[in-house]
């Protein structure tokens, strides 16, 4: 893992086509901006984890365990 220090207005580049820039810093909150090609999917990690947990919960409430085998394949 690479850990960098950045100030407001500074940015980093990934593969020359993804830019992550620091928009503002207010207390412990940092606003970042991301410029990337349209085909790059950008998601907030906590939302992805929430959806995954919700999906696992929904699967665990199924009455027929054979459905799980079909989903995992």
PDB file of N, CA and C in Angstrom:
ATOM      1  N   UNK A   1       0.849  -1.175   0.000  1.00  0.00           N
ATOM      2  CA  UNK A   1       0.000   0.000   0.000  1.00  0.00           C
ATOM      3  C   UNK A   1       0.893   1.237   0.000  1.00  0.00           C
ATOM      4  N   UNK A   2       0.513   2.197  -0.782  1.00  0.00           N
ATOM      5  CA  UNK A   2       1.216   3.473  -0.840  1.00  0.00           C
ATOM      6  C   UNK A   2       0.407   4.497  -0.059  1.00  0.00           C
ATOM      7  N   UNK A   3       1.040   5.182   0.874  1.00  0.00           N
ATOM      8  CA  UNK A   3       0.381   6.223   1.655  1.00  0.00           C
ATOM      9  C   UNK A   3       1.070   7.543   1.339  1.00  0.00           C
ATOM     10  N   UNK A   4       0.277   8.529   0.917  1.00  0.00           N
ATOM     11  CA  UNK A   4       0.819   9.836   0.539  1.00  0.00           C
ATOM     12  C   UNK A   4       0.193  10.940   1.369  1.00  0.00           C
ATOM     13  N   UNK A   5       0.940  12.008   1.550  1.00  0.00           N
ATOM     14  CA  UNK A   5       0.388  13.228   2.133  1.00  0.00           C
ATOM     15  C   UNK A   5       0.116  14.193   0.990  1.00  0.00           C
ATOM     16  N   UNK A   6      -1.044  14.802   0.974  1.00  0.00           N
ATOM     17  CA  UNK A   6      -1.414  15.757  -0.059  1.00  0.00           C
ATOM     18  C   UNK A   6      -2.067  16.947   0.617  1.00  0.00           C
ATOM     19  N   UNK A   7      -1.937  18.113   0.022  1.00  0.00           N
ATOM     20  CA  UNK A   7      -2.585  19.329   0.496  1.00  0.00           C
ATOM     21  C   UNK A   7      -3.704  19.699  -0.462  1.00  0.00           C
ATOM     22  N   UNK A   8      -4.573  20.595  -0.021  1.00  0.00           N
ATOM     23  CA  UNK A   8      -5.665  21.064  -0.880  1.00  0.00           C
ATOM     24  C   UNK A   8      -5.092  21.555  -2.208  1.00  0.00           C
ATOM     25  N   UNK A   9      -5.712  21.118  -3.286  1.00  0.00           N
ATOM     26  CA  UNK A   9      -5.267  21.507  -4.620  1.00  0.00           C
ATOM     27  C   UNK A   9      -4.259  20.558  -5.239  1.00  0.00           C
ATOM     28  N   UNK A  10      -3.686  19.664  -4.446  1.00  0.00           N
ATOM     29  CA  UNK A  10      -2.725  18.703  -4.980  1.00  0.00           C
ATOM     30  C   UNK A  10      -3.452  17.439  -5.440  1.00  0.00           C
ATOM     31  N   UNK A  11      -2.782  16.650  -6.267  1.00  0.00           N
ATOM     32  CA  UNK A  11      -3.420  15.446  -6.779  1.00  0.00           C
ATOM     33  C   UNK A  11      -2.392  14.344  -6.991  1.00  0.00           C
ATOM     34  N   UNK A  12      -2.910  13.157  -7.307  1.00  0.00           N
ATOM     35  CA  UNK A  12      -2.061  12.044  -7.710  1.00  0.00           C
ATOM     36  C   UNK A  12      -2.645  11.472  -9.003  1.00  0.00           C
ATOM     37  N   UNK A  13      -1.792  10.851  -9.794  1.00  0.00           N
ATOM     38  CA  UNK A  13      -2.229  10.226 -11.046  1.00  0.00           C
ATOM     39  C   UNK A  13      -2.021   8.724 -10.957  1.00  0.00           C
ATOM     40  N   UNK A  14      -2.963   7.985 -11.499  1.00  0.00           N
ATOM     41  CA  UNK A  14      -2.872   6.535 -11.596  1.00  0.00           C
ATOM     42  C   UNK A  14      -2.995   6.189 -13.082  1.00  0.00           C
ATOM     43  N   UNK A  15      -1.972   5.517 -13.608  1.00  0.00           N
ATOM     44  CA  UNK A  15      -1.949   5.123 -15.031  1.00  0.00           C
ATOM     45  C   UNK A  15      -2.159   6.298 -15.985  1.00  0.00           C
ATOM     46  N   UNK A  16      -1.810   7.460 -15.614  1.00  0.00           N
ATOM     47  CA  UNK A  16      -1.894   8.667 -16.448  1.00  0.00           C
ATOM     48  C   UNK A  16      -3.306   9.050 -16.885  1.00  0.00           C
ATOM     49  N   UNK A  17      -4.328   8.245 -16.537  1.00  0.00           N
ATOM     50  CA  UNK A  17      -5.685   8.611 -16.949  1.00  0.00           C
ATOM     51  C   UNK A  17      -6.672   8.702 -15.790  1.00  0.00           C
ATOM     52  N   UNK A  18      -6.212   8.456 -14.571  1.00  0.00           N
ATOM     53  CA  UNK A  18      -7.065   8.615 -13.391  1.00  0.00           C
ATOM     54  C   UNK A  18      -6.384   9.620 -12.472  1.00  0.00           C
ATOM     55  N   UNK A  19      -7.095  10.678 -12.158  1.00  0.00           N
ATOM     56  CA  UNK A  19      -6.562  11.711 -11.274  1.00  0.00           C
ATOM     57  C   UNK A  19      -7.417  11.780 -10.016  1.00  0.00           C
ATOM     58  N   UNK A  20      -6.759  11.747  -8.878  1.00  0.00           N
ATOM     59  CA  UNK A  20      -7.431  11.920  -7.594  1.00  0.00           C
ATOM     60  C   UNK A  20      -6.874  13.210  -7.005  1.00  0.00           C
ATOM     61  N   UNK A  21      -7.784  14.155  -6.748  1.00  0.00           N
ATOM     62  CA  UNK A  21      -7.314  15.441  -6.247  1.00  0.00           C
ATOM     63  C   UNK A  21      -8.027  15.811  -4.952  1.00  0.00           C
ATOM     64  N   UNK A  22      -7.319  16.575  -4.134  1.00  0.00           N
ATOM     65  CA  UNK A  22      -7.853  17.033  -2.857  1.00  0.00           C
ATOM     66  C   UNK A  22      -8.567  18.352  -3.110  1.00  0.00           C
ATOM     67  N   UNK A  23      -9.876  18.340  -2.896  1.00  0.00           N
ATOM     68  CA  UNK A  23     -10.696  19.519  -3.138  1.00  0.00           C
ATOM     69  C   UNK A  23     -10.695  20.456  -1.936  1.00  0.00           C
ATOM     70  N   UNK A  24     -10.877  19.884  -0.741  1.00  0.00           N
ATOM     71  CA  UNK A  24     -10.856  20.708   0.469  1.00  0.00           C
ATOM     72  C   UNK A  24     -10.588  19.837   1.686  1.00  0.00           C
ATOM     73  N   UNK A  25     -10.132  20.494   2.741  1.00  0.00           N
ATOM     74  CA  UNK A  25      -9.892  19.834   4.020  1.00  0.00           C
ATOM     75  C   UNK A  25     -10.560  20.690   5.090  1.00  0.00           C
ATOM     76  N   UNK A  26     -11.483  20.061   5.830  1.00  0.00           N
ATOM     77  CA  UNK A  26     -12.197  20.772   6.898  1.00  0.00           C
ATOM     78  C   UNK A  26     -12.209  19.889   8.130  1.00  0.00           C
ATOM     79  N   UNK A  27     -11.369  20.207   9.107  1.00  0.00           N
ATOM     80  CA  UNK A  27     -11.266  19.373  10.297  1.00  0.00           C
ATOM     81  C   UNK A  27     -10.751  17.999   9.923  1.00  0.00           C
ATOM     82  N   UNK A  28     -11.516  16.952  10.275  1.00  0.00           N
ATOM     83  CA  UNK A  28     -11.116  15.585   9.943  1.00  0.00           C
ATOM     84  C   UNK A  28     -11.723  15.106   8.626  1.00  0.00           C
ATOM     85  N   UNK A  29     -12.408  15.981   7.925  1.00  0.00           N
ATOM     86  CA  UNK A  29     -13.061  15.611   6.667  1.00  0.00           C
ATOM     87  C   UNK A  29     -12.250  16.122   5.482  1.00  0.00           C
ATOM     88  N   UNK A  30     -12.027  15.232   4.533  1.00  0.00           N
ATOM     89  CA  UNK A  30     -11.298  15.578   3.316  1.00  0.00           C
ATOM     90  C   UNK A  30     -12.215  15.312   2.132  1.00  0.00           C
ATOM     91  N   UNK A  31     -12.410  16.309   1.285  1.00  0.00           N
ATOM     92  CA  UNK A  31     -13.190  16.120   0.064  1.00  0.00           C
ATOM     93  C   UNK A  31     -12.213  15.837  -1.061  1.00  0.00           C
ATOM     94  N   UNK A  32     -12.464  14.718  -1.757  1.00  0.00           N
ATOM     95  CA  UNK A  32     -11.605  14.361  -2.883  1.00  0.00           C
ATOM     96  C   UNK A  32     -12.426  14.347  -4.154  1.00  0.00           C
ATOM     97  N   UNK A  33     -11.770  14.595  -5.238  1.00  0.00           N
ATOM     98  CA  UNK A  33     -12.392  14.497  -6.552  1.00  0.00           C
ATOM     99  C   UNK A  33     -11.656  13.437  -7.348  1.00  0.00           C
ATOM    100  N   UNK A  34     -12.379  12.788  -8.234  1.00  0.00           N
ATOM    101  CA  UNK A  34     -11.775  11.743  -9.060  1.00  0.00           C
ATOM    102  C   UNK A  34     -12.141  12.004 -10.509  1.00  0.00           C
ATOM    103  N   UNK A  35     -11.131  12.120 -11.359  1.00  0.00           N
ATOM    104  CA  UNK A  35     -11.349  12.214 -12.800  1.00  0.00           C
ATOM    105  C   UNK A  35     -10.846  10.915 -13.408  1.00  0.00           C
ATOM    106  N   UNK A  36     -11.757  10.236 -14.116  1.00  0.00           N
ATOM    107  CA  UNK A  36     -11.393   8.955 -14.715  1.00  0.00           C
ATOM    108  C   UNK A  36     -12.212   8.747 -15.977  1.00  0.00           C
ATOM    109  N   UNK A  37     -11.731   7.895 -16.877  1.00  0.00           N
ATOM    110  CA  UNK A  37     -12.510   7.571 -18.070  1.00  0.00           C
ATOM    111  C   UNK A  37     -13.872   6.988 -17.674  1.00  0.00           C
ATOM    112  N   UNK A  38     -14.848   7.175 -18.539  1.00  0.00           N
ATOM    113  CA  UNK A  38     -16.220   6.748 -18.246  1.00  0.00           C
ATOM    114  C   UNK A  38     -16.334   5.248 -18.005  1.00  0.00           C
ATOM    115  N   UNK A  39     -15.457   4.452 -18.596  1.00  0.00           N
ATOM    116  CA  UNK A  39     -15.548   2.999 -18.425  1.00  0.00           C
ATOM    117  C   UNK A  39     -15.009   2.510 -17.073  1.00  0.00           C
ATOM    118  N   UNK A  40     -14.389   3.387 -16.303  1.00  0.00           N
ATOM    119  CA  UNK A  40     -13.866   3.027 -14.982  1.00  0.00           C
ATOM    120  C   UNK A  40     -14.984   3.178 -13.958  1.00  0.00           C
ATOM    121  N   UNK A  41     -15.284   2.096 -13.251  1.00  0.00           N
ATOM    122  CA  UNK A  41     -16.322   2.128 -12.225  1.00  0.00           C
ATOM    123  C   UNK A  41     -15.711   2.640 -10.925  1.00  0.00           C
ATOM    124  N   UNK A  42     -16.352   3.649 -10.320  1.00  0.00           N
ATOM    125  CA  UNK A  42     -15.881   4.216  -9.059  1.00  0.00           C
ATOM    126  C   UNK A  42     -17.008   4.066  -8.041  1.00  0.00           C
ATOM    127  N   UNK A  43     -16.716   3.341  -6.972  1.00  0.00           N
ATOM    128  CA  UNK A  43     -17.727   3.068  -5.956  1.00  0.00           C
ATOM    129  C   UNK A  43     -17.176   3.381  -4.573  1.00  0.00           C
ATOM    130  N   UNK A  44     -18.070   3.797  -3.672  1.00  0.00           N
ATOM    131  CA  UNK A  44     -17.680   3.982  -2.276  1.00  0.00           C
ATOM    132  C   UNK A  44     -17.646   2.615  -1.602  1.00  0.00           C
ATOM    133  N   UNK A  45     -16.521   2.301  -0.990  1.00  0.00           N
ATOM    134  CA  UNK A  45     -16.308   0.968  -0.421  1.00  0.00           C
ATOM    135  C   UNK A  45     -17.386   0.601   0.591  1.00  0.00           C
ATOM    136  N   UNK A  46     -17.781   1.530   1.455  1.00  0.00           N
ATOM    137  CA  UNK A  46     -18.768   1.194   2.486  1.00  0.00           C
ATOM    138  C   UNK A  46     -20.123   0.831   1.882  1.00  0.00           C
ATOM    139  N   UNK A  47     -20.464   1.405   0.738  1.00  0.00           N
ATOM    140  CA  UNK A  47     -21.727   1.053   0.084  1.00  0.00           C
ATOM    141  C   UNK A  47     -21.650  -0.336  -0.545  1.00  0.00           C
ATOM    142  N   UNK A  48     -20.510  -0.667  -1.128  1.00  0.00           N
ATOM    143  CA  UNK A  48     -20.325  -1.999  -1.706  1.00  0.00           C
ATOM    144  C   UNK A  48     -20.429  -3.048  -0.598  1.00  0.00           C
ATOM    145  N   UNK A  49     -19.777  -2.785   0.529  1.00  0.00           N
ATOM    146  CA  UNK A  49     -19.830  -3.721   1.653  1.00  0.00           C
ATOM    147  C   UNK A  49     -21.244  -3.860   2.198  1.00  0.00           C
ATOM    148  N   UNK A  50     -21.981  -2.758   2.244  1.00  0.00           N
ATOM    149  CA  UNK A  50     -23.364  -2.791   2.728  1.00  0.00           C
ATOM    150  C   UNK A  50     -24.247  -3.645   1.809  1.00  0.00           C
ATOM    151  N   UNK A  51     -24.082  -3.488   0.513  1.00  0.00           N
ATOM    152  CA  UNK A  51     -24.864  -4.280  -0.440  1.00  0.00           C
ATOM    153  C   UNK A  51     -24.493  -5.755  -0.329  1.00  0.00           C
ATOM    154  N   UNK A  52     -23.202  -6.046  -0.207  1.00  0.00           N
ATOM    155  CA  UNK A  52     -22.772  -7.437  -0.062  1.00  0.00           C
ATOM    156  C   UNK A  52     -23.361  -8.067   1.194  1.00  0.00           C
ATOM    157  N   UNK A  53     -23.337  -7.339   2.313  1.00  0.00           N
ATOM    158  CA  UNK A  53     -23.899  -7.849   3.564  1.00  0.00           C
ATOM    159  C   UNK A  53     -25.395  -8.077   3.425  1.00  0.00           C
ATOM    160  N   UNK A  54     -26.073  -7.159   2.764  1.00  0.00           N
ATOM    161  CA  UNK A  54     -27.509  -7.294   2.546  1.00  0.00           C
ATOM    162  C   UNK A  54     -27.820  -8.510   1.681  1.00  0.00           C
ATOM    163  N   UNK A  55     -27.007  -8.728   0.653  1.00  0.00           N
ATOM    164  CA  UNK A  55     -27.193  -9.889  -0.212  1.00  0.00           C
ATOM    165  C   UNK A  55     -26.976 -11.192   0.557  1.00  0.00           C
ATOM    166  N   UNK A  56     -25.945 -11.228   1.401  1.00  0.00           N
ATOM    167  CA  UNK A  56     -25.698 -12.422   2.208  1.00  0.00           C
ATOM    168  C   UNK A  56     -26.846 -12.683   3.177  1.00  0.00           C
ATOM    169  N   UNK A  57     -27.379 -11.621   3.753  1.00  0.00           N
ATOM    170  CA  UNK A  57     -28.514 -11.766   4.667  1.00  0.00           C
ATOM    171  C   UNK A  57     -29.731 -12.306   3.926  1.00  0.00           C
ATOM    172  N   UNK A  58     -29.975 -11.798   2.736  1.00  0.00           N
ATOM    173  CA  UNK A  58     -31.119 -12.255   1.944  1.00  0.00           C
ATOM    174  C   UNK A  58     -30.959 -13.734   1.580  1.00  0.00           C
ATOM    175  N   UNK A  59     -29.743 -14.120   1.214  1.00  0.00           N
ATOM    176  CA  UNK A  59     -29.496 -15.514   0.859  1.00  0.00           C
ATOM    177  C   UNK A  59     -29.689 -16.422   2.074  1.00  0.00           C
ATOM    178  N   UNK A  60     -29.257 -15.958   3.237  1.00  0.00           N
ATOM    179  CA  UNK A  60     -29.334 -16.799   4.437  1.00  0.00           C
ATOM    180  C   UNK A  60     -30.771 -17.034   4.882  1.00  0.00           C
ATOM    181  N   UNK A  61     -31.706 -16.235   4.421  1.00  0.00           N
ATOM    182  CA  UNK A  61     -33.103 -16.404   4.822  1.00  0.00           C
ATOM    183  C   UNK A  61     -33.882 -17.290   3.853  1.00  0.00           C
ATOM    184  N   UNK A  62     -33.221 -17.772   2.804  1.00  0.00           N
ATOM    185  CA  UNK A  62     -33.894 -18.646   1.847  1.00  0.00           C
ATOM    186  C   UNK A  62     -34.264 -19.972   2.503  1.00  0.00           C
ATOM    187  N   UNK A  63     -35.392 -20.498   2.136  1.00  0.00           N
ATOM    188  CA  UNK A  63     -35.853 -21.767   2.692  1.00  0.00           C
ATOM    189  C   UNK A  63     -35.208 -22.973   2.015  1.00  0.00           C
ATOM    190  N   UNK A  64     -34.868 -22.840   0.742  1.00  0.00           N
ATOM    191  CA  UNK A  64     -34.355 -23.966  -0.032  1.00  0.00           C
ATOM    192  C   UNK A  64     -32.849 -23.803  -0.238  1.00  0.00           C
ATOM    193  N   UNK A  65     -32.001 -24.575   0.476  1.00  0.00           N
ATOM    194  CA  UNK A  65     -30.551 -24.421   0.362  1.00  0.00           C
ATOM    195  C   UNK A  65     -29.998 -24.748  -1.020  1.00  0.00           C
ATOM    196  N   UNK A  66     -30.736 -25.473  -1.853  1.00  0.00           N
ATOM    197  CA  UNK A  66     -30.237 -25.794  -3.190  1.00  0.00           C
ATOM    198  C   UNK A  66     -30.093 -24.543  -4.050  1.00  0.00           C
ATOM    199  N   UNK A  67     -30.808 -23.483  -3.702  1.00  0.00           N
ATOM    200  CA  UNK A  67     -30.709 -22.220  -4.437  1.00  0.00           C
ATOM    201  C   UNK A  67     -29.312 -21.644  -4.279  1.00  0.00           C
ATOM    202  N   UNK A  68     -28.704 -21.838  -3.116  1.00  0.00           N
ATOM    203  CA  UNK A  68     -27.358 -21.316  -2.869  1.00  0.00           C
ATOM    204  C   UNK A  68     -26.342 -21.920  -3.838  1.00  0.00           C
ATOM    205  N   UNK A  69     -26.467 -23.194  -4.139  1.00  0.00           N
ATOM    206  CA  UNK A  69     -25.530 -23.834  -5.059  1.00  0.00           C
ATOM    207  C   UNK A  69     -25.613 -23.196  -6.433  1.00  0.00           C
ATOM    208  N   UNK A  70     -26.803 -22.833  -6.874  1.00  0.00           N
ATOM    209  CA  UNK A  70     -26.986 -22.218  -8.182  1.00  0.00           C
ATOM    210  C   UNK A  70     -26.378 -20.822  -8.203  1.00  0.00           C
ATOM    211  N   UNK A  71     -26.480 -20.089  -7.109  1.00  0.00           N
ATOM    212  CA  UNK A  71     -25.987 -18.708  -7.037  1.00  0.00           C
ATOM    213  C   UNK A  71     -24.465 -18.681  -7.021  1.00  0.00           C
ATOM    214  N   UNK A  72     -23.826 -19.601  -6.304  1.00  0.00           N
ATOM    215  CA  UNK A  72     -22.377 -19.603  -6.163  1.00  0.00           C
ATOM    216  C   UNK A  72     -21.644 -19.962  -7.445  1.00  0.00           C
ATOM    217  N   UNK A  73     -22.307 -20.608  -8.377  1.00  0.00           N
ATOM    218  CA  UNK A  73     -21.627 -21.035  -9.606  1.00  0.00           C
ATOM    219  C   UNK A  73     -21.423 -19.936 -10.563  1.00  0.00           C
TER     220      UNK A  73
END
